[in-house]
CSV table of C-alpha atoms in Angstrom, one decimal:
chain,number,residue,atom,x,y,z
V,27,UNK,CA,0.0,0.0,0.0
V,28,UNK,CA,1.6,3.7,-1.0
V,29,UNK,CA,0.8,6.7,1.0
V,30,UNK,CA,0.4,9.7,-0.5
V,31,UNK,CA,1.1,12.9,1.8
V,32,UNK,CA,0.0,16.3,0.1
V,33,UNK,CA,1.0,19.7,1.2
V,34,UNK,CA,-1.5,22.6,0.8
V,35,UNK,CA,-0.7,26.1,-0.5
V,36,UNK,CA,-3.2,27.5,1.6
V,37,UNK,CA,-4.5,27.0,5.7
V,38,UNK,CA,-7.9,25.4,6.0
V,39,UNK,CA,-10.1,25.5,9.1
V,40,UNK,CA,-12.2,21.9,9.7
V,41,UNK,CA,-14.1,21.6,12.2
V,42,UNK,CA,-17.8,20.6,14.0
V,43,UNK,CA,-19.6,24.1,14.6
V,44,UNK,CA,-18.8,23.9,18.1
V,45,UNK,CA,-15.3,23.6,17.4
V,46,UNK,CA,-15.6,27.0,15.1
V,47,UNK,CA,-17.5,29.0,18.4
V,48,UNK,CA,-14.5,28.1,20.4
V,49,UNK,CA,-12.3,28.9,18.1
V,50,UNK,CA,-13.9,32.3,16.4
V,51,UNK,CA,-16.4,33.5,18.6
V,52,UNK,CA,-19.3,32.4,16.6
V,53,UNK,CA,-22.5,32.5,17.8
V,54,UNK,CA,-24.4,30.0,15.6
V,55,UNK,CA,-28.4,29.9,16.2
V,56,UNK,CA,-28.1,31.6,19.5
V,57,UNK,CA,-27.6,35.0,17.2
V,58,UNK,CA,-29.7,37.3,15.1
V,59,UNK,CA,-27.9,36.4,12.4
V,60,UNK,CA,-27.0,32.3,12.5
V,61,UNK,CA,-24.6,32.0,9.8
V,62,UNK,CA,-21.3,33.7,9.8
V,63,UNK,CA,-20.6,33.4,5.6
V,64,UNK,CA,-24.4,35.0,4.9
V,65,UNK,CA,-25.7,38.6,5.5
V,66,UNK,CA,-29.0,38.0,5.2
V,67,UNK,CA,-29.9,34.8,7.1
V,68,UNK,CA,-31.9,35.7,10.1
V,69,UNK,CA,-33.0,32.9,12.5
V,70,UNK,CA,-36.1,31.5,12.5
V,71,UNK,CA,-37.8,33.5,15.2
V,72,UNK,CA,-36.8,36.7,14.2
V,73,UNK,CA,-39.7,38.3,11.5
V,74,UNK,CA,-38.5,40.7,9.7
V,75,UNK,CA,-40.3,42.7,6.4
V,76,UNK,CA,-37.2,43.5,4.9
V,77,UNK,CA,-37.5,41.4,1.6
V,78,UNK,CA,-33.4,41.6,1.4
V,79,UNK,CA,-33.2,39.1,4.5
V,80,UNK,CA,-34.1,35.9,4.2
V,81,UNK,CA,-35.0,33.0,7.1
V,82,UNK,CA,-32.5,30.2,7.7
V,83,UNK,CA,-35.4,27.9,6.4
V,84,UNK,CA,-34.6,29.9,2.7
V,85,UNK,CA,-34.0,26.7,0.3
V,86,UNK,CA,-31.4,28.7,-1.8
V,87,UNK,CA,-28.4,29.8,-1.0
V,88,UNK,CA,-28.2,31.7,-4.5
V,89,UNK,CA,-30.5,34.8,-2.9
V,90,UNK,CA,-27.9,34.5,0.3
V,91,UNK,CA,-25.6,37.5,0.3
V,92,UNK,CA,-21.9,36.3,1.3
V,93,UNK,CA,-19.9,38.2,3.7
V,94,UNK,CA,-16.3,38.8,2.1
V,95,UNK,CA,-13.6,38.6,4.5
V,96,UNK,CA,-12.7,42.3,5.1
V,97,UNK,CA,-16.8,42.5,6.4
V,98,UNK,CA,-15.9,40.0,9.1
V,99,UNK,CA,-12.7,41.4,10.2
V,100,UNK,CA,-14.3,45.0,10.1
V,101,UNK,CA,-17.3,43.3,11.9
V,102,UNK,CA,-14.3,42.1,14.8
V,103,UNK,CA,-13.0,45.2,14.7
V,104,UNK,CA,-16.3,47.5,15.5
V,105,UNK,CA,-16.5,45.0,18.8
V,106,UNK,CA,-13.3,46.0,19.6
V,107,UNK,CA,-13.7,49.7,19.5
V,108,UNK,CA,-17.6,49.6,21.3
V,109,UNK,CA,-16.6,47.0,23.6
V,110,UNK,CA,-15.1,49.9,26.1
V,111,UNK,CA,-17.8,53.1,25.0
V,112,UNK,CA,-21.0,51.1,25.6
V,113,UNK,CA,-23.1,49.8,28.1
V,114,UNK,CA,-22.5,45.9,29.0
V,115,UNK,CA,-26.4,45.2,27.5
V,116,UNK,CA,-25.8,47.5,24.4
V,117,UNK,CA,-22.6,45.5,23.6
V,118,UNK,CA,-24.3,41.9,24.1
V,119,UNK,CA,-27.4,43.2,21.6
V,120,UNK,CA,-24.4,44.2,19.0
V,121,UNK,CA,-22.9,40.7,19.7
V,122,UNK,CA,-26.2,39.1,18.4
V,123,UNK,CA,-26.9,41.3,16.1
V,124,UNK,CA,-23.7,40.2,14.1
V,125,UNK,CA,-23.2,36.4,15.1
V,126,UNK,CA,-20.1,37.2,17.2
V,127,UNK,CA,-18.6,37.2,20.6
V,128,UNK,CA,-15.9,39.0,21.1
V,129,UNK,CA,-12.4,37.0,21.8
V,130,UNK,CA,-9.1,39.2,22.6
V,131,UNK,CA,-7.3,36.2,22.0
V,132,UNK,CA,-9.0,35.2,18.6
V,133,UNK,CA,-7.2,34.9,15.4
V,134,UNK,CA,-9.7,37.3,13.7
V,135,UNK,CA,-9.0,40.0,16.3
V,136,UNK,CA,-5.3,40.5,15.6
V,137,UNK,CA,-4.7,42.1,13.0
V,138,UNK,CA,-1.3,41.0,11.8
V,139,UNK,CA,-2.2,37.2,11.8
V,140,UNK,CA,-5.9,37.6,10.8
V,141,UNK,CA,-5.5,36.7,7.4
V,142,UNK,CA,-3.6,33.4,7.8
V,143,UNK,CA,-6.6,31.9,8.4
V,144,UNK,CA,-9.9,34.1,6.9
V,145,UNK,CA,-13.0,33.2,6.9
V,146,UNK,CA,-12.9,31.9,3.5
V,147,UNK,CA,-11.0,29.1,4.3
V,148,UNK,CA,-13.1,28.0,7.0
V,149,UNK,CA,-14.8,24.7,6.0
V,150,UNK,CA,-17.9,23.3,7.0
V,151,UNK,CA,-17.6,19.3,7.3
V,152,UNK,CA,-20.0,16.6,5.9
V,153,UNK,CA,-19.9,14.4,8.8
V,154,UNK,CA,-21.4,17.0,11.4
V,155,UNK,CA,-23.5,18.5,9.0
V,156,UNK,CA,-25.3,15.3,7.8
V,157,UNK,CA,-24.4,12.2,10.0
V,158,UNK,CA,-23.6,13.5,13.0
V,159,UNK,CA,-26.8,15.2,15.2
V,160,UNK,CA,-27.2,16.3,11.3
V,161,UNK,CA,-30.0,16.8,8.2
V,162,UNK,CA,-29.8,13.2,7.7
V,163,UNK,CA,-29.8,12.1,11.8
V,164,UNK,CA,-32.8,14.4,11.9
V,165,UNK,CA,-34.5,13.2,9.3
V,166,UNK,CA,-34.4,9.5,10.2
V,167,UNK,CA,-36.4,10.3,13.4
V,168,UNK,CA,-38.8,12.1,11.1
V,169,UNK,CA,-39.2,9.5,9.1
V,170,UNK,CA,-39.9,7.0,12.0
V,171,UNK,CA,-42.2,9.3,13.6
V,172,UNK,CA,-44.1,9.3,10.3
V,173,UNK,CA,-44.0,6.0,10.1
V,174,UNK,CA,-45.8,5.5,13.4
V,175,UNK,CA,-47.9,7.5,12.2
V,176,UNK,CA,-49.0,5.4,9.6
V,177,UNK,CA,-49.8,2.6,11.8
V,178,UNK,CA,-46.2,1.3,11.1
V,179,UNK,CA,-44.0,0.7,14.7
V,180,UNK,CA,-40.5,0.9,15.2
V,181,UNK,CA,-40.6,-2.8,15.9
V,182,UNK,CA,-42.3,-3.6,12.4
V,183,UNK,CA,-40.1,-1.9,11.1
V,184,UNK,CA,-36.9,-3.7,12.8
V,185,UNK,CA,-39.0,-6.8,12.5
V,186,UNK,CA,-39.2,-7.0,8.5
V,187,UNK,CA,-35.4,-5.6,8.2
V,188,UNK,CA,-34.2,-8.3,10.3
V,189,UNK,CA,-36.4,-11.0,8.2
V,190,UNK,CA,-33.8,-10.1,5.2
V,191,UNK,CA,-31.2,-11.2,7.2
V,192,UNK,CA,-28.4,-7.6,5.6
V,193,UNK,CA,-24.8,-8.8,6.7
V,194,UNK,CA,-22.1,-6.1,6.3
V,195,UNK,CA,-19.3,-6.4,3.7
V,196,UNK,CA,-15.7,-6.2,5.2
V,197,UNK,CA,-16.1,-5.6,9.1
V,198,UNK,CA,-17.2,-9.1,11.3
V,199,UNK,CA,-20.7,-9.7,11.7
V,200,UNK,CA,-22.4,-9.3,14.9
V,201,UNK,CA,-26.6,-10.7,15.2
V,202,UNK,CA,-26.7,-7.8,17.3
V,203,UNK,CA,-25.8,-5.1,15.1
V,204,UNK,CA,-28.5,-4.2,13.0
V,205,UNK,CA,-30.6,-4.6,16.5
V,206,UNK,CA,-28.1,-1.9,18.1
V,207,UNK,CA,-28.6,0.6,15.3
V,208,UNK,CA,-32.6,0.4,15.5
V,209,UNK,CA,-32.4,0.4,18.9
V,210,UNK,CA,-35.5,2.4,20.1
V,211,UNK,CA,-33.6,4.7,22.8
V,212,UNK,CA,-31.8,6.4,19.5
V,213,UNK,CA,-34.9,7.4,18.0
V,214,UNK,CA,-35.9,9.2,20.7
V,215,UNK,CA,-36.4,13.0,20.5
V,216,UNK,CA,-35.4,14.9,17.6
V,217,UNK,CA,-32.2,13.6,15.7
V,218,UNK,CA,-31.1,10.2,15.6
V,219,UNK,CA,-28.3,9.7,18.8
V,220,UNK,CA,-26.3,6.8,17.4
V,221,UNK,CA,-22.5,7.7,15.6
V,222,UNK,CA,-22.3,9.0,12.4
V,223,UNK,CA,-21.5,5.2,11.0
V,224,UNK,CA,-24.5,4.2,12.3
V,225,UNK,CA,-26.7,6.7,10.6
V,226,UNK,CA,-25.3,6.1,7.5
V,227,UNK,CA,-26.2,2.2,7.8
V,228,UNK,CA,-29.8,2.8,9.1
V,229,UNK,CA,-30.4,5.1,6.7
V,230,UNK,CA,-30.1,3.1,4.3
V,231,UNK,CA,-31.9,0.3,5.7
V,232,UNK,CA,-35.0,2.6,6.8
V,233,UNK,CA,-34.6,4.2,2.9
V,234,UNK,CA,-34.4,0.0,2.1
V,235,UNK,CA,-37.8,-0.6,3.8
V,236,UNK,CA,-39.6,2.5,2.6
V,237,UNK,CA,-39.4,1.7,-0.9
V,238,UNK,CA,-39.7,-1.5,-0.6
V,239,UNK,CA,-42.9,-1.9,2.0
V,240,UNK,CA,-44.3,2.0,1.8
V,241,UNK,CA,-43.9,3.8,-1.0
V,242,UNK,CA,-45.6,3.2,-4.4
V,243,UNK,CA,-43.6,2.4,-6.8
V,244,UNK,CA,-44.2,5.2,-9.8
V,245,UNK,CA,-42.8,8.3,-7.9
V,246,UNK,CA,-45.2,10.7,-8.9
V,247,UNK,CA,-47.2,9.0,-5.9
V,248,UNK,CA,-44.7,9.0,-3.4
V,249,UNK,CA,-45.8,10.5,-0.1
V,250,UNK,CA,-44.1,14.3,0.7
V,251,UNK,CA,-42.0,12.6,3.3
V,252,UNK,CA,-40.6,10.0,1.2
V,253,UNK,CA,-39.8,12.6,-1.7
V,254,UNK,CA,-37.8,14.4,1.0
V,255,UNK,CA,-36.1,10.7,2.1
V,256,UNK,CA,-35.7,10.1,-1.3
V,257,UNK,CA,-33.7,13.3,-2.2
V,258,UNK,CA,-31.6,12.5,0.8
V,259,UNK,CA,-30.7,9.4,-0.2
V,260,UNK,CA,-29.7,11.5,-3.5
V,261,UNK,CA,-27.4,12.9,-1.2
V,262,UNK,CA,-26.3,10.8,0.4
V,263,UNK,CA,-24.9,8.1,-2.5
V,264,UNK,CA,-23.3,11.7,-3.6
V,265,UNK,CA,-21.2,11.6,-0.5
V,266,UNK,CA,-20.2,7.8,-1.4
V,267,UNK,CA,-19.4,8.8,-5.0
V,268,UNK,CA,-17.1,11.8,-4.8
V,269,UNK,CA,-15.2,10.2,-1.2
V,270,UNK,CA,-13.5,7.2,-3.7
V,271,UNK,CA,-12.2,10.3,-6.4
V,272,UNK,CA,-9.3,12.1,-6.8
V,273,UNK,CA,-10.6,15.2,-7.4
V,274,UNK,CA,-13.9,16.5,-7.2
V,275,UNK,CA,-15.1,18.2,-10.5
V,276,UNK,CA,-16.9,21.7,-11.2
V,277,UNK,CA,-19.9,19.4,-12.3
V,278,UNK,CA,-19.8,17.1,-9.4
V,279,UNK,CA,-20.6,20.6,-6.9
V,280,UNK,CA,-23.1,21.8,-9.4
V,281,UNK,CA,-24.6,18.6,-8.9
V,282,UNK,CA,-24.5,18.8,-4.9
V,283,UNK,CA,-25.9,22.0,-5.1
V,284,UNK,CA,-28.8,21.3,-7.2
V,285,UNK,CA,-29.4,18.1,-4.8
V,286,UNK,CA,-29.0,20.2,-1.6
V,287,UNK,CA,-31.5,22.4,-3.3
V,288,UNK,CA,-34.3,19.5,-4.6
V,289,UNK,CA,-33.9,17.8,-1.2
V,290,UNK,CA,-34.7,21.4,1.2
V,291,UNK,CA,-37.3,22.4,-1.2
V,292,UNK,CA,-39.3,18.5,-0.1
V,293,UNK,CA,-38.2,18.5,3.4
V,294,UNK,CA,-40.2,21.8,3.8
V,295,UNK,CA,-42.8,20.1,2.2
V,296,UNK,CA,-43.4,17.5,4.1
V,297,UNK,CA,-42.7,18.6,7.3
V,298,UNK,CA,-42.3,23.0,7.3
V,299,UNK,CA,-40.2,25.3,8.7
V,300,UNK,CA,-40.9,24.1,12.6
V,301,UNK,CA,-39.1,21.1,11.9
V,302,UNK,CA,-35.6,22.8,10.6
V,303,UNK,CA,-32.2,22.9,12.1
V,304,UNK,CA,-29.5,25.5,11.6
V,305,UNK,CA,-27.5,22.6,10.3
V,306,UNK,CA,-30.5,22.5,7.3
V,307,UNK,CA,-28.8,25.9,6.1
V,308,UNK,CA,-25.1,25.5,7.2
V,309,UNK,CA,-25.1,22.2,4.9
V,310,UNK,CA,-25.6,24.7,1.5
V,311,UNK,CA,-22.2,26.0,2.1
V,312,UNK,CA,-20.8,22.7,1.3
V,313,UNK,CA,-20.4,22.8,-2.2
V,314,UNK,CA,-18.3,26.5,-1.5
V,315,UNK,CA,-16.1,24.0,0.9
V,316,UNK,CA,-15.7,21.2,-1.1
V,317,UNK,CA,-14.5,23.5,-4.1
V,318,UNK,CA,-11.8,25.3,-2.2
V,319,UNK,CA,-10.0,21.9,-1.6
V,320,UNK,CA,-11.6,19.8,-4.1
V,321,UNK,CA,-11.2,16.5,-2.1
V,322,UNK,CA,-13.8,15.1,0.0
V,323,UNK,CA,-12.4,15.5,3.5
V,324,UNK,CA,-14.6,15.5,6.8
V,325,UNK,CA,-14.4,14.4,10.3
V,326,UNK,CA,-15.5,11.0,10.1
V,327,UNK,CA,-11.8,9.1,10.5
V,328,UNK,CA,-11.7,11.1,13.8
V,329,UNK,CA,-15.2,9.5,15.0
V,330,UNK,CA,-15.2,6.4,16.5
V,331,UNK,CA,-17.7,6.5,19.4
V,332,UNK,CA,-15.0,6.2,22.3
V,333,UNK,CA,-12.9,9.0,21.3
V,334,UNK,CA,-15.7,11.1,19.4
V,335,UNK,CA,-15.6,13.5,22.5
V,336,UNK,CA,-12.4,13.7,22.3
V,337,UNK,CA,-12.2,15.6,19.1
V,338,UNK,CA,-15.4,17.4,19.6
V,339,UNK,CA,-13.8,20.5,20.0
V,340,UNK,CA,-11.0,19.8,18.1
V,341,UNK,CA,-10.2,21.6,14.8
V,342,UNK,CA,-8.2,19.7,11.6
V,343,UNK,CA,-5.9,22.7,10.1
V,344,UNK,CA,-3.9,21.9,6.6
V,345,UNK,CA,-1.1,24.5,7.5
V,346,UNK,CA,0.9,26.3,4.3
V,347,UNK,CA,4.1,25.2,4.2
């Protein structure tokens, strides 16, 4: 087997988004404005009759303004100056108004090391995004729960699955394993709670027994939910194309984005804006992150579920060299 080890010309940032509030001071949902790359993304509880912002439930990331990084840095640098002439409460409202604690310490806020590492080279990561506590772990319990729904229990469900007796290609077999992976206790609440592995295997199996029990098979009668599964399984065998390649192409992202587009457009749907997560906007910025680097890199070799906290809060940097 060779190895292969490839320096960068640039420094990337990856990273979970909690990784990139430690790190940068980024407020995520908790702000006024979620999403540190758009302008005009508001959260979902803020109404505003602006027409020029949009709601982080907006399908299309081509009506989301992008914030260059000279905006960000001036956006660090007005913190900096109000932080001493207003009031405590004034300067926590400005905070959420842009998306950003202020941290001394931060990269951003020093100005002569700022643009080693700018905003635009801050990369979202697949794993997080989709797999894990992701658009694809929330969606399985979505699924489920419509399932039930239909009459259809978590233990039919399991039941028929395990009547087709799926064995798993290249890792030993456990009896146990596709019992673990539809164990009841992960389905509970709103995203799926087993590792980002895990997902990926029930999600095909769940997409397995949808088609194959549910769904009708002419797809102009498919159900709003299973249009919404279906464009996430879209997605999904995207993921497993492009992570085998040497390079991902121009066409391969227009193809992400179109996907990304087709699969928000069902989700809302079938199951409206109450049901999004930030992560259901933060996952359009992929095809931006994919592009600067044009490899398919996430967090998942990091993963394992025994050292998964571990890494949590830590961040993958591809220094210059």
């Amino acid at each position: 087997m060779k190895i292969h080890v490839k320096f960068s010309s640039q420094s990337y940032f990856l990273s979970d988004l909690d990784a990139l509030g430690a790190s940068f001071g980024l407020m995520g949902s908790s702000g006024t404005k979620p999403c540190i790359r758009c302008k005009n993304i508001v959260g979902k509880v803020c109404k505003v009759d602006d027409p020029y912002f949009r709601n982080l439930t907006h399908p299309n990331l081509a009506d989301c303004q992008q914030v260059t990084d000279d905006e960000i840095w001036e956006a660090v640098d007005t913190l900096a100056i109000k932080k001493s002439e207003i009031s405590v409460s004034d300067f926590k409202k400005l905070e959420k108004c842009l998306g950003l604690h202020y941290i001394p310490t931060c990269l951003w806020s020093l100005p002569q090391h700022r643009s080693k590492l700018p905003l635009s080279n801050i990369l979202f990561d697949i794993m997080h995004l989709y797999y894990a506590n992701g658009v694809a772990s929330s969606e399985l319990n979505l699924c489920m729960a419509t399932l039930d729904g239909l009459g259809i229990s978590h233990q039919m469900v399991l039941n028929r699955l395990k009547e087709m007796s799926f064995r798993r290609i290249y890792t030993s077999w456990s009896q146990n394993f596709l019992v673990n992976i539809f164990a009841e206790k992960l389905f509970e609440g709103d995203v799926y709670k087993g590792s980002a592995q895990e997902c990926q295997s029930a999600l095909s199996l769940l997409w397995f027994f949808v088609v194959k029990f549910v769904a009708p098979e002419h797809k102009d009668h498919w159900e709003p939910f299973v249009k919404s599964f279906g464009a996430l399984m879209e997605i999904h065998r995207w993921f497993r194309k492009v992570r085998f390649q040497d390079v991902i192409k121009s066409s391969d992202l227009k193809a992400l984005k179109d996907l990304q587009f087709k699969h928000a457009t069902f989700f809302l749907e079938a199951y409206g804006e109450a049901k999004v997560r930030p992560k259901f906007h933060f996952r359009l910025h992929l095809p931006f992150a994919l592009g600067k680097i044009r490899k398919y890199i996430d967090c998942e070799p990091h993963a394992s579920w025994n050292i998964h906290l571990m890494y949590s809060f830590t961040s993958f940097l591809f220094f210059k060299y």
